[in-house]
mmCIF file of C-alpha atoms in Angstrom:
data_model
loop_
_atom_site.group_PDB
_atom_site.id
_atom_site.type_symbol
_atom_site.label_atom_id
_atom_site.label_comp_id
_atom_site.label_asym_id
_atom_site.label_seq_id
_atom_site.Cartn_x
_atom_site.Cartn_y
_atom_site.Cartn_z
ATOM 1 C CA UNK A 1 24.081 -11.563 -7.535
ATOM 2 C CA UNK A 2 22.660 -14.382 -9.751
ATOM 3 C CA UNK A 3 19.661 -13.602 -12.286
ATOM 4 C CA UNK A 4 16.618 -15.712 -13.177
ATOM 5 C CA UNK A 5 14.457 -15.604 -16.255
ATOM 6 C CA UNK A 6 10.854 -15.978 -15.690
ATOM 7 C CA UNK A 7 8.750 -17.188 -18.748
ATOM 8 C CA UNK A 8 4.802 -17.932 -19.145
ATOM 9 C CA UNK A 9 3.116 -21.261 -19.110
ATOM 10 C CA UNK A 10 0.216 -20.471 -21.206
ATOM 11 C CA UNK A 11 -2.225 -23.358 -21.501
ATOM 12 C CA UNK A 12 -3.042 -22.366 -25.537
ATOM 13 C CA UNK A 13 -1.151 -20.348 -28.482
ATOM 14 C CA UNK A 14 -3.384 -17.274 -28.140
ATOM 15 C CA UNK A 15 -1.771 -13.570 -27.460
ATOM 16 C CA UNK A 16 -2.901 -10.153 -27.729
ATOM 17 C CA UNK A 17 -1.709 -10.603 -31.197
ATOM 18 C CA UNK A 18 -3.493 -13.446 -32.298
ATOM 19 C CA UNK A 19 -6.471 -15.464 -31.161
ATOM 20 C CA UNK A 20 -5.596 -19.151 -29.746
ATOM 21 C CA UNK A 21 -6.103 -22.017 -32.572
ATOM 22 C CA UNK A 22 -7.311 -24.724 -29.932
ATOM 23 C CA UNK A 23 -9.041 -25.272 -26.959
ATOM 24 C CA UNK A 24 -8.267 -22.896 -23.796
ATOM 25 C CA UNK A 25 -6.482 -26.339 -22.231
ATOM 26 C CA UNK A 26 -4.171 -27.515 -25.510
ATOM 27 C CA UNK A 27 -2.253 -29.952 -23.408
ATOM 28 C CA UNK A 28 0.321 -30.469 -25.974
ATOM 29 C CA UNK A 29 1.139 -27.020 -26.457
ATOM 30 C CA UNK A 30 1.373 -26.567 -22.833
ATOM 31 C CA UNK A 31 4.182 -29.089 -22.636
ATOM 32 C CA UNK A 32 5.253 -28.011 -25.677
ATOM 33 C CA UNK A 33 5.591 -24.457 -24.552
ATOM 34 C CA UNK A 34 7.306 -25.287 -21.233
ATOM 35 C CA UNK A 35 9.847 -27.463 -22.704
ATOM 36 C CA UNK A 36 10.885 -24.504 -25.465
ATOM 37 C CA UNK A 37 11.489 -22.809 -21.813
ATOM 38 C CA UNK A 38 13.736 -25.575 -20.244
ATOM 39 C CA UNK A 39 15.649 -26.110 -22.933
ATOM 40 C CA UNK A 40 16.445 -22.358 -23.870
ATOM 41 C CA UNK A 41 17.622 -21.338 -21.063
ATOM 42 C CA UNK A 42 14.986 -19.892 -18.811
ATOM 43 C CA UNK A 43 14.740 -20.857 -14.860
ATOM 44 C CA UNK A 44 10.573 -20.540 -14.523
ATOM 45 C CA UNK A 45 7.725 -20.614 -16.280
ATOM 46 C CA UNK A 46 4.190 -19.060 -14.798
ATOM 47 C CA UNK A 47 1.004 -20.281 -14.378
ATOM 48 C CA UNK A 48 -1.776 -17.508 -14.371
ATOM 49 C CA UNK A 49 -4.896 -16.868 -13.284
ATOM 50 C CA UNK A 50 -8.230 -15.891 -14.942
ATOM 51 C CA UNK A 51 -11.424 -16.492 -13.272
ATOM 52 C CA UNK A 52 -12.563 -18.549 -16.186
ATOM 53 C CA UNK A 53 -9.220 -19.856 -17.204
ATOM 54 C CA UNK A 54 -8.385 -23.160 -16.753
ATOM 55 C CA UNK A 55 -7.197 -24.038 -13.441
ATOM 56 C CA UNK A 56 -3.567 -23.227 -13.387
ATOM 57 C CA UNK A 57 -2.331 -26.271 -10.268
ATOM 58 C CA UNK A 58 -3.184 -29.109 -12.068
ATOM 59 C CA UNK A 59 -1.562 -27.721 -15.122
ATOM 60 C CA UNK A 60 1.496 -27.123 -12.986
ATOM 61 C CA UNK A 61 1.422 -30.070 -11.806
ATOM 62 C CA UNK A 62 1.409 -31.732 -15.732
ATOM 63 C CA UNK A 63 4.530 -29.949 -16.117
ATOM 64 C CA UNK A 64 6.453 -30.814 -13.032
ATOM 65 C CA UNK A 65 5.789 -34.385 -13.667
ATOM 66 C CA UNK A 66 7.176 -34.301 -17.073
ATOM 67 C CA UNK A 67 10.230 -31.998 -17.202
ATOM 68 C CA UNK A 68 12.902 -32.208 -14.483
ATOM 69 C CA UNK A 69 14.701 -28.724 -14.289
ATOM 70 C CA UNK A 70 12.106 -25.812 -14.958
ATOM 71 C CA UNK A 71 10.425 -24.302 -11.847
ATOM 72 C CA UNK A 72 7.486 -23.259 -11.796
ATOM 73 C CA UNK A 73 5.328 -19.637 -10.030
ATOM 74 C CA UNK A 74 1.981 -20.678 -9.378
ATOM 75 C CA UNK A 75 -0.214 -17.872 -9.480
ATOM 76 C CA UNK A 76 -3.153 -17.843 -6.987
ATOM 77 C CA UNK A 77 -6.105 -16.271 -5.603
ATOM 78 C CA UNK A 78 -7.353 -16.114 -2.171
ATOM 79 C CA UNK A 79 -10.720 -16.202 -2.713
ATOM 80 C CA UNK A 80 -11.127 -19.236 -4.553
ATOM 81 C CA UNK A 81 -10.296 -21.357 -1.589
ATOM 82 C CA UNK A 82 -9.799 -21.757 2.342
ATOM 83 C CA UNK A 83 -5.785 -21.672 3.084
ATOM 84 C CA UNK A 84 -5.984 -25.350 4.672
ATOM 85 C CA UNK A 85 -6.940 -26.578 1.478
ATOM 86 C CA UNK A 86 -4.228 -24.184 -0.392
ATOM 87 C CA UNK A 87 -1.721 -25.214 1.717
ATOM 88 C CA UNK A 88 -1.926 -28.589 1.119
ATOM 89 C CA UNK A 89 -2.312 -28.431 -2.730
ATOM 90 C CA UNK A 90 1.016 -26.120 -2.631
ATOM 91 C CA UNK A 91 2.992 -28.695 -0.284
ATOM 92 C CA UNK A 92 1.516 -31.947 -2.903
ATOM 93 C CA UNK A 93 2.914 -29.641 -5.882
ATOM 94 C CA UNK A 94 6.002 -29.051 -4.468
ATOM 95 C CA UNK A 95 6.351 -32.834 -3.971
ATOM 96 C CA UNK A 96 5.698 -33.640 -7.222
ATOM 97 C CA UNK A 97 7.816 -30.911 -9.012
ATOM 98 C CA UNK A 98 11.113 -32.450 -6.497
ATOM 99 C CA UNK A 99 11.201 -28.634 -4.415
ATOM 100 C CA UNK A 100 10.297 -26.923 -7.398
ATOM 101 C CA UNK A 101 7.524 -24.522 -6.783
ATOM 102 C CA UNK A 102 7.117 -20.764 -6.176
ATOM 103 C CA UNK A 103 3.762 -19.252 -5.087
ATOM 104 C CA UNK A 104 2.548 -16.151 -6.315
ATOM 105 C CA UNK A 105 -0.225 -14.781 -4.420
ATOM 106 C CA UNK A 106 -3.093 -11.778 -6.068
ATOM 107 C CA UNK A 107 -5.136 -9.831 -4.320
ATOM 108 C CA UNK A 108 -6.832 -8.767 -6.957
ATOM 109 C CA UNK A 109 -7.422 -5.303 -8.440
ATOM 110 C CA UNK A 110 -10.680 -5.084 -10.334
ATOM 111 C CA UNK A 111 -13.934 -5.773 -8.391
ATOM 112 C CA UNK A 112 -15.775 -7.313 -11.145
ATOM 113 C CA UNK A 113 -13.078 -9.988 -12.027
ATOM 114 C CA UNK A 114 -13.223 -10.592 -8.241
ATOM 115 C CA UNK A 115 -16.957 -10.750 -8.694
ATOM 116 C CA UNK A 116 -16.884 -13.463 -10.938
ATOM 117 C CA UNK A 117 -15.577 -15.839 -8.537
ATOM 118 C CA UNK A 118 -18.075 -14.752 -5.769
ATOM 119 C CA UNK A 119 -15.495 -12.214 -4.193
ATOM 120 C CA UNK A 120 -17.428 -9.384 -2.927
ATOM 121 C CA UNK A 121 -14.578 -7.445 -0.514
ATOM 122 C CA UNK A 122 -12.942 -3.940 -1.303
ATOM 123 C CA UNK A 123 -10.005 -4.167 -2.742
ATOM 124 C CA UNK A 124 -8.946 -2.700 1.016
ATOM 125 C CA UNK A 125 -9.970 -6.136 2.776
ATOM 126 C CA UNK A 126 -8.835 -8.164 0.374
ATOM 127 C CA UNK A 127 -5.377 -7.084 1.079
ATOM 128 C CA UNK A 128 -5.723 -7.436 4.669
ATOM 129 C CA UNK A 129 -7.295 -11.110 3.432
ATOM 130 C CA UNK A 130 -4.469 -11.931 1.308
ATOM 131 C CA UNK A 131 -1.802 -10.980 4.226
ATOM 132 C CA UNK A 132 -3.980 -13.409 6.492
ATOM 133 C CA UNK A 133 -4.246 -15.945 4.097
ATOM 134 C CA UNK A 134 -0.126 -16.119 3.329
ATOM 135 C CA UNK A 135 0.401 -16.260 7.030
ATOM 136 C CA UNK A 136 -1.767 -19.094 7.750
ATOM 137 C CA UNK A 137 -0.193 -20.668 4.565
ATOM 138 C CA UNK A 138 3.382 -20.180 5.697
ATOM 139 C CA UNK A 139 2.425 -21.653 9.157
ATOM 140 C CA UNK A 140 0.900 -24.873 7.683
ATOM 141 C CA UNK A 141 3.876 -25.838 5.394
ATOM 142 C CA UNK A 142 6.205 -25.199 8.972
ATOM 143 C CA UNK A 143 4.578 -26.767 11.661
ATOM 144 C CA UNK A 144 3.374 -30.139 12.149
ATOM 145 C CA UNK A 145 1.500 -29.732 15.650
ATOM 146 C CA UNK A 146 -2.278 -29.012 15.158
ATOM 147 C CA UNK A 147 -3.304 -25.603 15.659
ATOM 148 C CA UNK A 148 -6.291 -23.109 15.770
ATOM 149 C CA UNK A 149 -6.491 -20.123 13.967
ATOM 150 C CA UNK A 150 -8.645 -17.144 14.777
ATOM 151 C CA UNK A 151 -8.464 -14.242 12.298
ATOM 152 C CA UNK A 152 -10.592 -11.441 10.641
ATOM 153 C CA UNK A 153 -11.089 -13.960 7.470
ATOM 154 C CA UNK A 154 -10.419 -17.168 8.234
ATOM 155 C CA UNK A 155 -11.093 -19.825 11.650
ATOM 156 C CA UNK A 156 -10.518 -22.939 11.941
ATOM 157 C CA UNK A 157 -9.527 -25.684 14.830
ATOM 158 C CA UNK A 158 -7.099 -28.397 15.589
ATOM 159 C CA UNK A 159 -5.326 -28.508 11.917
ATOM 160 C CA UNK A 160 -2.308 -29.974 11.144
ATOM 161 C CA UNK A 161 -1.123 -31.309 7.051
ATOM 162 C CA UNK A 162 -0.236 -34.559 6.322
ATOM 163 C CA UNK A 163 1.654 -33.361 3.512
ATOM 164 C CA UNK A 164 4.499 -30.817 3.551
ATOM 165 C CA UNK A 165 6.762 -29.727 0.654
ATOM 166 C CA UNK A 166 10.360 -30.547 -0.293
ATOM 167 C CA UNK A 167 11.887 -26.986 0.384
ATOM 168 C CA UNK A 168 12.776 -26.368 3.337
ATOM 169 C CA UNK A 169 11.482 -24.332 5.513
ATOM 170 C CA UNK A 170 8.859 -23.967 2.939
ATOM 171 C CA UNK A 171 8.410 -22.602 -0.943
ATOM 172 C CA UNK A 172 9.407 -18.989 -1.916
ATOM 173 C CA UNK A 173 5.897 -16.395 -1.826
ATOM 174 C CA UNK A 174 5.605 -14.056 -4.342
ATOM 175 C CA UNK A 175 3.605 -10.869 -4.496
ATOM 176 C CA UNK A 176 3.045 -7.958 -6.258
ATOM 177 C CA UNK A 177 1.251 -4.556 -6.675
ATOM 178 C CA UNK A 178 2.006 -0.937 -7.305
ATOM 179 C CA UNK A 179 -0.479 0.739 -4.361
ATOM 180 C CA UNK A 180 0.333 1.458 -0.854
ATOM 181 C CA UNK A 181 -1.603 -1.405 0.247
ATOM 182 C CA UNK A 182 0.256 -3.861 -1.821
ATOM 183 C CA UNK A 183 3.562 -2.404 -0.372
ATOM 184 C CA UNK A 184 2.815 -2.805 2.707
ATOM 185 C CA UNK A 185 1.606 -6.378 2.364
ATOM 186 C CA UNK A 186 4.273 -7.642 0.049
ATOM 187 C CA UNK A 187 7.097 -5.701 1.743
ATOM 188 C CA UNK A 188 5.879 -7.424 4.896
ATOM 189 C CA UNK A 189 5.019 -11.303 3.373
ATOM 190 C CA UNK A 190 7.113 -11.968 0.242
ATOM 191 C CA UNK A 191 10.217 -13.461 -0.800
ATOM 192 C CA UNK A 192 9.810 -12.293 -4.705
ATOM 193 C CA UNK A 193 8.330 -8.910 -4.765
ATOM 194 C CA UNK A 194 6.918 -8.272 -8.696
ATOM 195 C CA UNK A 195 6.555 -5.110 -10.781
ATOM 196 C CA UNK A 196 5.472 -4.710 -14.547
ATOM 197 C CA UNK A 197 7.975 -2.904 -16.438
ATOM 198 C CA UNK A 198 8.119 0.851 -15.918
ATOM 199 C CA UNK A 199 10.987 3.337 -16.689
ATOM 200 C CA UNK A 200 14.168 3.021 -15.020
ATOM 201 C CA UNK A 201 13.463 5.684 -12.348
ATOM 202 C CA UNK A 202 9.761 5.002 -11.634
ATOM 203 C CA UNK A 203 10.951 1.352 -11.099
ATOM 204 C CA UNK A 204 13.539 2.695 -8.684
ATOM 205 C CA UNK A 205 10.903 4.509 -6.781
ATOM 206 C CA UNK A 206 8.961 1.326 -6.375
ATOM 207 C CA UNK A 207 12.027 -0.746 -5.366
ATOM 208 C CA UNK A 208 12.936 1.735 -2.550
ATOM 209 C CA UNK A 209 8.926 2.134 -1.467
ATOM 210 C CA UNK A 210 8.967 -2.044 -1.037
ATOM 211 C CA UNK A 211 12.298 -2.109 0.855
ATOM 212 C CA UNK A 212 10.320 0.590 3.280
ATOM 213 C CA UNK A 213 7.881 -1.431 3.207
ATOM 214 C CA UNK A 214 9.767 -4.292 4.232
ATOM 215 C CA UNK A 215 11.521 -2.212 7.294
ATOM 216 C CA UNK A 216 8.187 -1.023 8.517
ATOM 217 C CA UNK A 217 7.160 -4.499 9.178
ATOM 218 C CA UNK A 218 10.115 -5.261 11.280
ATOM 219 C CA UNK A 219 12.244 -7.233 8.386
ATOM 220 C CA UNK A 220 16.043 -7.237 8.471
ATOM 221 C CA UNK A 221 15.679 -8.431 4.595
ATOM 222 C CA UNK A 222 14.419 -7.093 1.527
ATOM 223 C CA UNK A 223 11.898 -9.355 -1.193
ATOM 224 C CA UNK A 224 13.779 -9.877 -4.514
ATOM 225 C CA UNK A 225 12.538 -7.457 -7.044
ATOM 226 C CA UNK A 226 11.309 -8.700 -10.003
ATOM 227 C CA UNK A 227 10.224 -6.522 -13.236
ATOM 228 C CA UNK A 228 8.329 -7.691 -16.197
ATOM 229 C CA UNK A 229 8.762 -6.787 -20.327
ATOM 230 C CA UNK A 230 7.274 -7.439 -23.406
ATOM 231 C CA UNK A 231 10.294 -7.904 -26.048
ATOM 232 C CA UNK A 232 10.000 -7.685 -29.209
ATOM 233 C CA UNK A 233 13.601 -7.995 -30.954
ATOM 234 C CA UNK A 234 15.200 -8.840 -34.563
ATOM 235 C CA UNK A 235 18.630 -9.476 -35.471
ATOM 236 C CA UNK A 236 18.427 -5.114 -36.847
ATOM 237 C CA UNK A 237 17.202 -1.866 -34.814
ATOM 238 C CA UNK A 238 14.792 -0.998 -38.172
ATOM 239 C CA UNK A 239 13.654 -4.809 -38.179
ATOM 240 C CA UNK A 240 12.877 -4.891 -34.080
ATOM 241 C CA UNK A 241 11.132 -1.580 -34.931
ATOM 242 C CA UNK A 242 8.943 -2.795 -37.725
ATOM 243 C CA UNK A 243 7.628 -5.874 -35.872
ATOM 244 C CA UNK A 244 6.685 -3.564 -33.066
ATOM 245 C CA UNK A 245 4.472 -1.204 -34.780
ATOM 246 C CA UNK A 246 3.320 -4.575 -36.509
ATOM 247 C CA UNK A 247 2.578 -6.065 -33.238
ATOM 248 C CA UNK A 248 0.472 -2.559 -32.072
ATOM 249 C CA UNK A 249 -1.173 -2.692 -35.376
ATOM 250 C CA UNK A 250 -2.337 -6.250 -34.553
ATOM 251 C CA UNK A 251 -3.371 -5.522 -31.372
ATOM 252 C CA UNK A 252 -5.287 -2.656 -32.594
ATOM 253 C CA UNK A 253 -6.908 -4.713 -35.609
ATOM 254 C CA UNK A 254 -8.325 -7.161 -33.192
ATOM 255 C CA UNK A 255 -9.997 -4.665 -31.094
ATOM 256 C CA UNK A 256 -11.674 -3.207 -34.170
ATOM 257 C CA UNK A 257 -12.828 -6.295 -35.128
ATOM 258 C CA UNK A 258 -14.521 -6.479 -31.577
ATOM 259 C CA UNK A 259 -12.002 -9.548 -30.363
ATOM 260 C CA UNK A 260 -11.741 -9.448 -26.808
ATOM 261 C CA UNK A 261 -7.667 -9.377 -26.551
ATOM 262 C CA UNK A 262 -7.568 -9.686 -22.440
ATOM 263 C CA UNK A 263 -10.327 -10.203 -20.062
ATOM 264 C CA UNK A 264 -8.403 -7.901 -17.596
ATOM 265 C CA UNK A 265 -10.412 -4.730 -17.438
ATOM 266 C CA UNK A 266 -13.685 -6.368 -18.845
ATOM 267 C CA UNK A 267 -14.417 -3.635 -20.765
ATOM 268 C CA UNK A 268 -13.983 -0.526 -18.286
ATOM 269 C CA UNK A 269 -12.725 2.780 -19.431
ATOM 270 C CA UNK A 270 -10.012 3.071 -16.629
ATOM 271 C CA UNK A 271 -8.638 -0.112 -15.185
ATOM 272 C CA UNK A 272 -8.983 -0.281 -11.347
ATOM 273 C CA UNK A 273 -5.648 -1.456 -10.301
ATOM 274 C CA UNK A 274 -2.737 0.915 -9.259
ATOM 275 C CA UNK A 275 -0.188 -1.106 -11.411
ATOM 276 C CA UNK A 276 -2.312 -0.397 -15.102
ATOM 277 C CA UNK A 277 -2.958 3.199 -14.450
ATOM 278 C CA UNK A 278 0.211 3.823 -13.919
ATOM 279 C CA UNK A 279 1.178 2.315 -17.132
ATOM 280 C CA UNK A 280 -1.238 4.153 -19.011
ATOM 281 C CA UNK A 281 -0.002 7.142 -17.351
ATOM 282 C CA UNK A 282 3.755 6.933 -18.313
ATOM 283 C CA UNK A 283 1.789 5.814 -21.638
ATOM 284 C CA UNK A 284 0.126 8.879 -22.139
ATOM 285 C CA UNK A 285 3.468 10.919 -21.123
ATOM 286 C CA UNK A 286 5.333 9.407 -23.767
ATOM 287 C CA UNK A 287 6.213 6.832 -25.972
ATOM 288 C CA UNK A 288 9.632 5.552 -25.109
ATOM 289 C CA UNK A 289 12.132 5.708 -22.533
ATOM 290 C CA UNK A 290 15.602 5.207 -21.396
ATOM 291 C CA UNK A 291 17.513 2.696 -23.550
ATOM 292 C CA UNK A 292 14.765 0.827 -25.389
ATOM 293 C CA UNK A 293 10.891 1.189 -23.333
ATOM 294 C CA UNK A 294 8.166 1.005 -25.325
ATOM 295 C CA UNK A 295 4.712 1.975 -24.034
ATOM 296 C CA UNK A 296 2.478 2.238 -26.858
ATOM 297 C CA UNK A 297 1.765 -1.923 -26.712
ATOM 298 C CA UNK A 298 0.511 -0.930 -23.289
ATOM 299 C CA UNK A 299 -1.725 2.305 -24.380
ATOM 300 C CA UNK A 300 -3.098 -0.248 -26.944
ATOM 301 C CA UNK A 301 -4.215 -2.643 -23.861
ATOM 302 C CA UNK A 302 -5.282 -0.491 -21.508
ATOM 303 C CA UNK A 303 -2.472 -0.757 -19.544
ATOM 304 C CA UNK A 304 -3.389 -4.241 -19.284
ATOM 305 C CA UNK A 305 -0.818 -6.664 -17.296
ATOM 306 C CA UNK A 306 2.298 -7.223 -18.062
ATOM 307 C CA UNK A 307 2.219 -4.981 -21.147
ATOM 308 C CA UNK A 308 5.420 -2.531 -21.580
ATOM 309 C CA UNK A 309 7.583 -3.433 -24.497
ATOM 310 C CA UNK A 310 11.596 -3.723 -25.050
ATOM 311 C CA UNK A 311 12.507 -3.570 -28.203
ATOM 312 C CA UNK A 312 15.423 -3.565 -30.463
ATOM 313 C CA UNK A 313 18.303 -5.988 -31.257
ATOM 314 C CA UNK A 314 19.021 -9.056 -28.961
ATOM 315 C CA UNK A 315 22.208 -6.858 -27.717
ATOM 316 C CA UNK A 316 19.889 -3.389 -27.103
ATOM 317 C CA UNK A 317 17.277 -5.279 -25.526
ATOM 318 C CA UNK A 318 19.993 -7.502 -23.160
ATOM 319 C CA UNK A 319 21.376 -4.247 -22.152
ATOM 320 C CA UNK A 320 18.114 -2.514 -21.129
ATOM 321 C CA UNK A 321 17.074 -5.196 -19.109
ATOM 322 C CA UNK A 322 21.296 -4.970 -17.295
ATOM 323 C CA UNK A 323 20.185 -1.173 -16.638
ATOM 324 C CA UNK A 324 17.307 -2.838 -14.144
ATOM 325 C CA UNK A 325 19.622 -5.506 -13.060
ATOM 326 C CA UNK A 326 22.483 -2.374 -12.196
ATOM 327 C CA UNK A 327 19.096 -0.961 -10.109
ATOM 328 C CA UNK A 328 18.679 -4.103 -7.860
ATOM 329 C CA UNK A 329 16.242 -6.313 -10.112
ATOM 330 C CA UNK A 330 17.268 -9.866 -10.381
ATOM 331 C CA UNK A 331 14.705 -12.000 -11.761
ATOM 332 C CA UNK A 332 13.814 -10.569 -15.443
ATOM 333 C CA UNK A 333 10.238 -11.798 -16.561
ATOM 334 C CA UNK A 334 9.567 -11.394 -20.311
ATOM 335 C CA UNK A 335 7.251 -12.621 -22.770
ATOM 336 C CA UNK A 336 6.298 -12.132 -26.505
ATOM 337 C CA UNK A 337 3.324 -11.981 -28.665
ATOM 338 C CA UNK A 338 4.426 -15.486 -30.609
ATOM 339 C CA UNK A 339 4.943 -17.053 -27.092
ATOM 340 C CA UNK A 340 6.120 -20.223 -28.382
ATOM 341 C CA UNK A 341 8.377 -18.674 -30.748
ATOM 342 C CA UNK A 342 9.858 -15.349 -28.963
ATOM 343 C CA UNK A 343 10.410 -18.030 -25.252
ATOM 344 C CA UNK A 344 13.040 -19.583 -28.169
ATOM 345 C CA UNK A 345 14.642 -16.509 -29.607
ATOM 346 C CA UNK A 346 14.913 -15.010 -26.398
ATOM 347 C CA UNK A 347 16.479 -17.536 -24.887
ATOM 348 C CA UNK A 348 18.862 -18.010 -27.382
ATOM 349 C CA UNK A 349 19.924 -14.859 -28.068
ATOM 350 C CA UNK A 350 18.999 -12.354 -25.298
ATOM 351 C CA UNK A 351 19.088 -15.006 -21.806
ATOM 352 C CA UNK A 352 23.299 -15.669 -22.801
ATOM 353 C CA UNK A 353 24.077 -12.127 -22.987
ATOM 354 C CA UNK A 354 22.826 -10.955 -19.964
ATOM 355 C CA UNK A 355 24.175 -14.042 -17.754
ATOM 356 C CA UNK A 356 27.255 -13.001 -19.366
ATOM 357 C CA UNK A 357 27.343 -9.646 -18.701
ATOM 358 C CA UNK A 358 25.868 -10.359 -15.298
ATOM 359 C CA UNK A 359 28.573 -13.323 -14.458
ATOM 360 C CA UNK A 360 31.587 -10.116 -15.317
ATOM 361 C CA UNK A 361 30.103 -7.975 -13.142
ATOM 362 C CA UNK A 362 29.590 -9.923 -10.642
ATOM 363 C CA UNK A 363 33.776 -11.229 -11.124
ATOM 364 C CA UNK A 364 34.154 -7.440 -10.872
ATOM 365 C CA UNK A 365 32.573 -6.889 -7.794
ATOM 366 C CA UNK A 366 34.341 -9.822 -6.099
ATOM 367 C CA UNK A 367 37.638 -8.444 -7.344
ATOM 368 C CA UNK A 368 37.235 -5.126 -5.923
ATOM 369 C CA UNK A 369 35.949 -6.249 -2.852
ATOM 370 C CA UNK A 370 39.272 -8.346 -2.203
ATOM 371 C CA UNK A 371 40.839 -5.539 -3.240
ATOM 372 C CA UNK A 372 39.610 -3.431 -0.626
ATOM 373 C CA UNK A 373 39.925 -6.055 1.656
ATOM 374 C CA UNK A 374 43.568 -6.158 1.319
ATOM 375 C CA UNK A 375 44.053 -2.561 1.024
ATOM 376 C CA UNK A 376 42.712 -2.391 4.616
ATOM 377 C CA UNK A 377 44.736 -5.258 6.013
ATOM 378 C CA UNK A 378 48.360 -4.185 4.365
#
């Protein structure tokens, strides 16, 4: 099966590392950032969401305008606005990126983040919001007959778009979460279903708990499975190794220094989300795992996002990520600490290897399976 790379489109140069130089909308490192993406290699770039952050569509929509082959996950929220006015904002972004866009959907798994934005459900409603809200969605970008809608959430009569996007039947969803809840709801909504990197058999525990997922809701597919990593690789094993304690030590520095280095847990002692304590858990059980895990950039966190480390060598780290390709995972989402510099290295000299390896397997696989094929008809 083909694999994708999925990259970040961070509005400003600022990590966990290092605080941003600019403004928290640097236009021209936004486009610079994306570009370094489309021209090394990578198939998406993704557009976050922060409560305060700057608003992630329009910045999408900068992109699309300007590069032609990068596609681009939109993350959004639910609560921020009604799913008429979603809809159409996805379907006019899809136009203008030519049938480029993705949307990735949160629910959202810390109450006061939520808070900020005037969201006041438990995190059990929103999830029962959120399934709502991608249903209405999906039914808007397919059907051009008004409609009324009456739901738990969400009412509204006589509505039909104007505007409807390029792909047909309508733009991939994406989802993702590490609770029951969130398999339920992505195994029964998405196309893309996301995890943050975890060891090879935790993540293939999650992989089979979203393809029940999927069957309980009556599907006769399965979402995509897509994991997430941190890398953090140089052309030795003792140089990869350095920068990573480096990178931990900088991390670590900051927070002495009282730098807020992610806004994700807003300063609780235990994050609320499934998908965090579970990497502080495997965090706290050790420090690395199968061919090349890392978890102590996640300890240093809080288990914050995305925050599980590969490191080693270009080759080490393009293998570990083939072990989660070998367990079903086909899009690979990565990002450094120097995102500008590390979306460049890594596509130069991780992205080949693994399409490489990926493109011989694959050969393989067709071989033996015409193979067996003849075997059967002789």
């Amino acid at each position: 099966m083909p694999v994708e790379f999925l990259g970040i489109a961070a509005t400003n140069d600022g990590s966990e590392t290092t605080p941003r130089s600019g403004a928290a909308f640097d236009k021209e490192y936004t486009l610079r950032l994306a570009r370094a993406h489309e021209d090394h290699g990578w198939d998406r770039v993704l557009f976050a969401y922060g409560s305060g952050s700057p608003d992630p569509a329009p910045a999408a929509a900068y992109i699309a305008s300007r590069l032609d082959r990068l596609q681009i996950l939109l993350a959004h929220r639910p609560n921020v606005s009604y799913p008429t006015f979603a809809a159409k904002t996805f379907a006019t972004l899809d136009q203008i990126s030519e049938g480029r866009l993705t949307v990735h959907f949160i629910t959202g798994g810390n109450d006061h983040e939520q808070g900020r934005e005037g969201d006041t459900l438990t995190k059990d409603e929103r999830y029962a919001r959120t399934r709502e809200y991608i249903r209405i969605v999906k039914k808007i970008w397919t059907t051009h007959e008004p409609f009324d809608h009456e739901g738990e959430h969400y009412r509204f009569h006589d509505f039909v778009s104007d505007v409807f996007p390029v792909q047909q039947p309508r733009p991939g969803v994406s989802f993702g979460g590490s609770s029951a809840a969130a398999y339920a709801a992505g195994g029964a909504e998405a196309d893309i279903y996301c995890l943050w990197g975890e060891p090879l058999a935790e993540t293939a525990v999650q992989i089979e708990n979203v393809k029940a997922a999927a069957k309980a809701a009556g599907r006769t597919d399965v979402p995509r499975i897509q994991v997430a990593f941190r890398p953090i690789i140089a052309p030795t094993e003792e140089l990869a190794w350095e920068k990573a304690h480096r990178t931990v030590g900088a991390i670590k520095a900051r927070k002495e220094r009282g730098e807020a280095i992610t806004r994700r847990h807003n300063g609780l002692a235990q994050p609320q989300n499934a998908g965090s304590q579970r990497l502080i858990a495997i965090a706290e059980a050790g420090e690395r795992y199968d061919r090349a895990l890392w978890t102590p950039t996640a300890a240093a966190t809080g288990g914050a996002g995305n925050s599980n480390a590969l490191v080693g060598t270009p080759e080490t780290v393009a293998q570990a990520l083939l072990d989660y390709y070998d367990l079903g995972v086909d899009i690979l989402s990565a990002r450094g600490y120097d995102l500008l510099g590390d979306a460049i290295d890594f596509g130069r000299y991780v992205i080949p290897l693994v399409r490489e390896e990926v493109a011989k397997r694959d050969a393989e696989r067709a071989a033996r399976g015409t193979r067996s094929v003849s075997a059967v008809n002789g």
